[in-house]
């Protein structure tokens, strides 16, 4: 159960959006989306520290746009990671993305329940759960990942999980509110 609170840091007000702030979004967002409405509340909040935002978005852009993982695997991993952190904002934000890469409502229900409809989904969910629970991967899970993924993909998977665990914690701590459309 999430408590209803005001944001601890509100999104950066529009009158403080200067060229440096907009440039901080450049690793992920095209120029036409570097505005408070299109950036959304998470990025607009992170922009209270533009240098951190720019560095984070370089990393995040790799995971979202240049990862060696399939988009489906990426979404399964990050959805499970944010679900385990209780981050409704990121779960809801990624549902349309997950649907665009082929995840169905049944897939999403299974991920939320700690399972998967496909063998690879189940393995990814298991890896996320194990990392969340023990901060490690046991030999059996590691071996199973090596059957399906090469070294680059395993690294992208591990950092996708960790990145979204971290982002979910930040979103929860900052009490970032959903966008009002």
mmCIF file of N, CA and C in Angstrom, residues 5-18 21 25 35-50 53 89 170-171 174-180:
data_model
loop_
_atom_site.group_PDB
_atom_site.id
_atom_site.type_symbol
_atom_site.label_atom_id
_atom_site.label_comp_id
_atom_site.label_asym_id
_atom_site.label_seq_id
_atom_site.Cartn_x
_atom_site.Cartn_y
_atom_site.Cartn_z
ATOM 1 N N UNK A 5 1.361 11.180 -0.640
ATOM 2 C CA UNK A 5 2.140 12.295 -0.109
ATOM 3 C C UNK A 5 2.422 13.278 -1.232
ATOM 4 N N UNK A 6 2.741 14.488 -0.833
ATOM 5 C CA UNK A 6 3.170 15.475 -1.817
ATOM 6 C C UNK A 6 4.600 15.133 -2.233
ATOM 7 N N UNK A 7 4.978 15.499 -3.443
ATOM 8 C CA UNK A 7 6.354 15.230 -3.869
ATOM 9 C C UNK A 7 7.348 15.901 -2.918
ATOM 10 N N UNK A 8 8.409 15.192 -2.611
ATOM 11 C CA UNK A 8 9.452 15.765 -1.756
ATOM 12 C C UNK A 8 10.278 16.789 -2.521
ATOM 13 N N UNK A 9 10.442 16.559 -3.804
ATOM 14 C CA UNK A 9 11.032 17.541 -4.709
ATOM 15 C C UNK A 9 10.072 17.651 -5.880
ATOM 16 N N UNK A 10 9.540 18.814 -6.085
ATOM 17 C CA UNK A 10 8.631 19.015 -7.211
ATOM 18 C C UNK A 10 9.425 19.072 -8.515
ATOM 19 N N UNK A 11 8.795 18.746 -9.613
ATOM 20 C CA UNK A 11 9.484 18.919 -10.901
ATOM 21 C C UNK A 11 9.991 20.352 -11.047
ATOM 22 N N UNK A 12 11.110 20.493 -11.730
ATOM 23 C CA UNK A 12 11.691 21.810 -11.940
ATOM 24 C C UNK A 12 10.664 22.706 -12.637
ATOM 25 N N UNK A 13 10.377 23.879 -12.074
ATOM 26 C CA UNK A 13 9.384 24.764 -12.699
ATOM 27 C C UNK A 13 9.817 25.189 -14.105
ATOM 28 N N UNK A 14 8.840 25.363 -14.957
ATOM 29 C CA UNK A 14 9.120 25.677 -16.363
ATOM 30 C C UNK A 14 9.969 26.940 -16.527
ATOM 31 N N UNK A 15 9.789 27.911 -15.642
ATOM 32 C CA UNK A 15 10.548 29.162 -15.782
ATOM 33 C C UNK A 15 12.038 28.977 -15.462
ATOM 34 N N UNK A 16 12.428 27.801 -14.959
ATOM 35 C CA UNK A 16 13.844 27.515 -14.683
ATOM 36 C C UNK A 16 14.463 26.608 -15.740
ATOM 37 N N UNK A 17 13.703 26.300 -16.790
ATOM 38 C CA UNK A 17 14.220 25.461 -17.874
ATOM 39 C C UNK A 17 15.021 26.334 -18.824
ATOM 40 N N UNK A 18 16.340 26.252 -18.718
ATOM 41 C CA UNK A 18 17.212 27.003 -19.619
ATOM 42 C C UNK A 18 17.906 26.024 -20.566
ATOM 43 N N UNK A 21 19.608 23.017 -18.834
ATOM 44 C CA UNK A 21 18.647 22.016 -18.369
ATOM 45 C C UNK A 21 18.181 21.170 -19.545
ATOM 46 N N UNK A 25 18.966 16.677 -20.909
ATOM 47 C CA UNK A 25 18.057 15.635 -21.388
ATOM 48 C C UNK A 25 18.484 15.033 -22.727
ATOM 49 N N UNK A 35 11.051 19.438 -22.855
ATOM 50 C CA UNK A 35 10.187 20.430 -22.220
ATOM 51 C C UNK A 35 9.489 19.746 -21.044
ATOM 52 N N UNK A 36 8.952 20.509 -20.104
ATOM 53 C CA UNK A 36 8.371 19.900 -18.898
ATOM 54 C C UNK A 36 7.268 18.880 -19.194
ATOM 55 N N UNK A 37 6.424 19.141 -20.159
ATOM 56 C CA UNK A 37 5.312 18.226 -20.447
ATOM 57 C C UNK A 37 5.821 16.897 -20.996
ATOM 58 N N UNK A 38 6.685 16.962 -21.988
ATOM 59 C CA UNK A 38 7.159 15.740 -22.640
ATOM 60 C C UNK A 38 8.223 15.002 -21.830
ATOM 61 N N UNK A 39 8.975 15.709 -21.022
ATOM 62 C CA UNK A 39 10.000 15.053 -20.205
ATOM 63 C C UNK A 39 9.364 14.230 -19.090
ATOM 64 N N UNK A 40 8.214 14.661 -18.607
ATOM 65 C CA UNK A 40 7.539 13.937 -17.533
ATOM 66 C C UNK A 40 8.072 14.292 -16.163
ATOM 67 N N UNK A 41 7.359 13.838 -15.161
ATOM 68 C CA UNK A 41 7.672 14.226 -13.788
ATOM 69 C C UNK A 41 8.979 13.642 -13.261
ATOM 70 N N UNK A 42 9.332 12.427 -13.667
ATOM 71 C CA UNK A 42 10.595 11.859 -13.165
ATOM 72 C C UNK A 42 11.767 12.681 -13.664
ATOM 73 N N UNK A 43 11.865 12.845 -14.981
ATOM 74 C CA UNK A 43 13.009 13.595 -15.511
ATOM 75 C C UNK A 43 12.969 15.049 -15.074
ATOM 76 N N UNK A 44 11.783 15.639 -15.019
ATOM 77 C CA UNK A 44 11.677 17.039 -14.581
ATOM 78 C C UNK A 44 12.107 17.199 -13.129
ATOM 79 N N UNK A 45 11.904 16.183 -12.331
ATOM 80 C CA UNK A 45 12.367 16.221 -10.938
ATOM 81 C C UNK A 45 13.878 16.026 -10.871
ATOM 82 N N UNK A 46 14.380 15.053 -11.629
ATOM 83 C CA UNK A 46 15.824 14.820 -11.627
ATOM 84 C C UNK A 46 16.597 16.040 -12.119
ATOM 85 N N UNK A 47 15.963 16.865 -12.934
ATOM 86 C CA UNK A 47 16.626 18.056 -13.480
ATOM 87 C C UNK A 47 16.983 19.090 -12.418
ATOM 88 N N UNK A 48 16.590 18.877 -11.197
ATOM 89 C CA UNK A 48 17.053 19.750 -10.123
ATOM 90 C C UNK A 48 18.560 19.576 -9.934
ATOM 91 N N UNK A 49 19.102 18.513 -10.539
ATOM 92 C CA UNK A 49 20.548 18.295 -10.604
ATOM 93 C C UNK A 49 20.856 17.925 -12.055
ATOM 94 N N UNK A 50 21.032 18.936 -12.928
ATOM 95 C CA UNK A 50 21.218 18.653 -14.352
ATOM 96 C C UNK A 50 22.428 17.768 -14.668
ATOM 97 N N UNK A 53 21.477 14.249 -13.926
ATOM 98 C CA UNK A 53 20.491 13.815 -14.922
ATOM 99 C C UNK A 53 21.172 13.448 -16.229
ATOM 100 N N UNK A 89 4.608 4.181 -10.278
ATOM 101 C CA UNK A 89 4.877 5.164 -11.332
ATOM 102 C C UNK A 89 5.608 4.510 -12.501
ATOM 103 N N UNK A 170 14.501 5.906 -6.039
ATOM 104 C CA UNK A 170 14.500 7.368 -6.116
ATOM 105 C C UNK A 170 13.094 7.907 -6.343
ATOM 106 N N UNK A 171 12.357 7.311 -7.262
ATOM 107 C CA UNK A 171 10.986 7.761 -7.545
ATOM 108 C C UNK A 171 10.118 7.616 -6.296
ATOM 109 N N UNK A 174 11.305 10.194 -3.539
ATOM 110 C CA UNK A 174 10.946 11.563 -3.932
ATOM 111 C C UNK A 174 9.441 11.755 -4.065
ATOM 112 N N UNK A 175 8.679 10.667 -4.006
ATOM 113 C CA UNK A 175 7.213 10.711 -4.130
ATOM 114 C C UNK A 175 6.784 11.401 -5.433
ATOM 115 N N UNK A 176 7.427 10.994 -6.527
ATOM 116 C CA UNK A 176 7.105 11.562 -7.841
ATOM 117 C C UNK A 176 5.656 11.182 -8.183
ATOM 118 N N UNK A 177 4.901 12.182 -8.563
ATOM 119 C CA UNK A 177 3.489 11.969 -8.895
ATOM 120 C C UNK A 177 3.316 11.617 -10.366
ATOM 121 N N UNK A 178 2.302 10.834 -10.683
ATOM 122 C CA UNK A 178 2.011 10.555 -12.106
ATOM 123 C C UNK A 178 1.668 11.851 -12.836
ATOM 124 N N UNK A 179 1.886 11.823 -14.140
ATOM 125 C CA UNK A 179 1.530 12.978 -14.964
ATOM 126 C C UNK A 179 0.009 13.152 -14.981
ATOM 127 N N UNK A 180 -0.398 14.393 -15.077
ATOM 128 C CA UNK A 180 -1.828 14.713 -15.238
ATOM 129 C C UNK A 180 -2.078 15.014 -16.709
#
